[in-house]
């Protein structure tokens, strides 16, 4: 949910329907509620309700459709246009949504996306984010929302959606521990699993010590590879994998299980690329059982 023009349909189309960011300029306002079932990891079906944000629809959500909209909500994703000229009205509507949620789905998780961050000057983004998040947080005692600063023009969208979707994947801890073990066996610095269709990060392992210069690096890769994958599709070709090497490390991305890609990064000169490929091939069957195909 979120007001009209906030960017809800744009983000859904980029993550789940293979839109490039610039394609979203063609979207028209969503009329009433658009229901979609998106498949994730093959057999996990996310039932996504994209609620048109025009005022006349909101009136309906709070009134005639109240039970339909707010009952049995597992996750509410509320999108605020950070550059909105009408913050007071945005907040009034959000308060009503909180009321309806407290009554009907008090156990739901709430994710707040402070969106269109690209429209705020870079050196003012943190302040704008903190200020808005504090004001939203103060409005509810029942929920503990998670906040993200997002934009369709960079990897922040992938970071937010990867965490939203991860909160819904069953047994994600088992996958994580198995991936840890795989990273150790491979002598890898880092290993990341991406979901095949969306390229969202499902699980990642870093065996490097100390601060990394870029804490969003995996989501950046999601964004870049997803775009490359779409470009491959345009020339009737299918993306399969990539190998990148410099003097410091080798990064290897390959189709892994039926529903995932894997990235393995190694800097140990004693681990040749062929060995990494062999390790990936040997682990496939095991991970295929952990992440069954739907
Ligand atoms: P309703 O369906 O009416 O509720 O609106 P909506 O929230 O679905 O908005 P929609 O996704 O249709 O986006 C409206 C416009 O915002 C489109 O022109 C998008 O290209 C633009 N937009 C979406 N996300 C961003 C963003 O992160 N930054 C900027 N600058 N523009 C964005
Ligand atoms: Mg829409």
PDB file of C-alpha atoms and ligand atoms in Angstrom, residues 2-11 21 24-31 50-54 115-119 150-153, ligand 1:
ATOM      1  CA  UNK A   2       0.946   3.637  -0.266  1.00  0.00           C
ATOM      2  CA  UNK A   3      -0.360   6.676  -2.056  1.00  0.00           C
ATOM      3  CA  UNK A   4      -0.867   6.903  -5.788  1.00  0.00           C
ATOM      4  CA  UNK A   5       2.383   7.406  -7.679  1.00  0.00           C
ATOM      5  CA  UNK A   6       4.556   6.272  -4.770  1.00  0.00           C
ATOM      6  CA  UNK A   7       6.060   3.518  -6.934  1.00  0.00           C
ATOM      7  CA  UNK A   8       4.354   0.284  -5.812  1.00  0.00           C
ATOM      8  CA  UNK A   9       3.589  -1.172  -9.235  1.00  0.00           C
ATOM      9  CA  UNK A  10       7.000  -0.052 -10.502  1.00  0.00           C
ATOM     10  CA  UNK A  11       8.891  -2.032  -7.894  1.00  0.00           C
ATOM     11  CA  UNK A  21      13.531   0.693 -14.352  1.00  0.00           C
ATOM     12  CA  UNK A  24       7.984   1.887 -15.345  1.00  0.00           C
ATOM     13  CA  UNK A  25       7.420   5.373 -16.721  1.00  0.00           C
ATOM     14  CA  UNK A  26       4.743   3.817 -18.936  1.00  0.00           C
ATOM     15  CA  UNK A  27       2.707   2.379 -16.058  1.00  0.00           C
ATOM     16  CA  UNK A  28      -0.710   3.837 -15.415  1.00  0.00           C
ATOM     17  CA  UNK A  29      -2.280   4.098 -11.961  1.00  0.00           C
ATOM     18  CA  UNK A  30      -3.507   0.804 -10.523  1.00  0.00           C
ATOM     19  CA  UNK A  31      -7.291   0.558 -10.382  1.00  0.00           C
ATOM     20  CA  UNK A  50      -0.964  -4.235  -5.122  1.00  0.00           C
ATOM     21  CA  UNK A  51      -3.497  -1.738  -3.743  1.00  0.00           C
ATOM     22  CA  UNK A  52      -4.095   1.267  -5.988  1.00  0.00           C
ATOM     23  CA  UNK A  53      -3.331   4.371  -3.954  1.00  0.00           C
ATOM     24  CA  UNK A  54      -5.866   6.888  -5.225  1.00  0.00           C
ATOM     25  CA  UNK A 115      11.052   5.337  -1.760  1.00  0.00           C
ATOM     26  CA  UNK A 116      12.304   7.565  -4.614  1.00  0.00           C
ATOM     27  CA  UNK A 117      15.414   8.364  -2.561  1.00  0.00           C
ATOM     28  CA  UNK A 118      17.122   9.301  -5.837  1.00  0.00           C
ATOM     29  CA  UNK A 119      15.050  12.507  -5.817  1.00  0.00           C
ATOM     30  CA  UNK A 150      14.830   2.614  -1.764  1.00  0.00           C
ATOM     31  CA  UNK A 151      14.946   3.717  -5.376  1.00  0.00           C
ATOM     32  CA  UNK A 152      14.209   1.847  -8.588  1.00  0.00           C
ATOM     33  CA  UNK A 153      17.409   3.342 -10.001  1.00  0.00           C
TER      34      UNK A 153
HETATM   35  P1  LIG B   1      -0.926   3.787  -7.978  1.00  0.00           P
HETATM   36  O1  LIG B   1      -1.041   2.555  -8.792  1.00  0.00           O
HETATM   37  O2  LIG B   1      -1.734   4.917  -8.506  1.00  0.00           O
HETATM   38  O3  LIG B   1      -1.214   3.572  -6.526  1.00  0.00           O
HETATM   39  O4  LIG B   1       0.633   4.265  -8.050  1.00  0.00           O
HETATM   40  P2  LIG B   1       1.938   3.367  -7.850  1.00  0.00           P
HETATM   41  O5  LIG B   1       2.386   3.478  -6.422  1.00  0.00           O
HETATM   42  O6  LIG B   1       1.740   1.999  -8.355  1.00  0.00           O
HETATM   43  O7  LIG B   1       3.025   4.145  -8.719  1.00  0.00           O
HETATM   44  P3  LIG B   1       3.756   3.618 -10.047  1.00  0.00           P
HETATM   45  O8  LIG B   1       4.542   2.413  -9.729  1.00  0.00           O
HETATM   46  O9  LIG B   1       2.769   3.530 -11.132  1.00  0.00           O
HETATM   47  O10 LIG B   1       4.839   4.770 -10.296  1.00  0.00           O
HETATM   48  C1  LIG B   1       4.535   6.094 -10.591  1.00  0.00           C
HETATM   49  C2  LIG B   1       5.724   6.775 -11.211  1.00  0.00           C
HETATM   50  O11 LIG B   1       6.820   6.853 -10.291  1.00  0.00           O
HETATM   51  C3  LIG B   1       6.274   6.093 -12.474  1.00  0.00           C
HETATM   52  O12 LIG B   1       6.446   7.065 -13.467  1.00  0.00           O
HETATM   53  C4  LIG B   1       7.630   5.560 -12.048  1.00  0.00           C
HETATM   54  O13 LIG B   1       8.577   5.549 -13.121  1.00  0.00           O
HETATM   55  C5  LIG B   1       8.035   6.514 -10.937  1.00  0.00           C
HETATM   56  N1  LIG B   1       8.933   5.903  -9.950  1.00  0.00           N
HETATM   57  C6  LIG B   1       8.782   4.703  -9.341  1.00  0.00           C
HETATM   58  N2  LIG B   1       9.809   4.464  -8.495  1.00  0.00           N
HETATM   59  C7  LIG B   1      10.637   5.524  -8.591  1.00  0.00           C
HETATM   60  C8  LIG B   1      11.898   5.860  -7.964  1.00  0.00           C
HETATM   61  O14 LIG B   1      12.479   5.124  -7.161  1.00  0.00           O
HETATM   62  N3  LIG B   1      12.449   7.067  -8.302  1.00  0.00           N
HETATM   63  C9  LIG B   1      11.845   7.923  -9.183  1.00  0.00           C
HETATM   64  N4  LIG B   1      12.477   9.058  -9.447  1.00  0.00           N
HETATM   65  N5  LIG B   1      10.696   7.624  -9.805  1.00  0.00           N
HETATM   66  C10 LIG B   1      10.085   6.453  -9.512  1.00  0.00           C
END
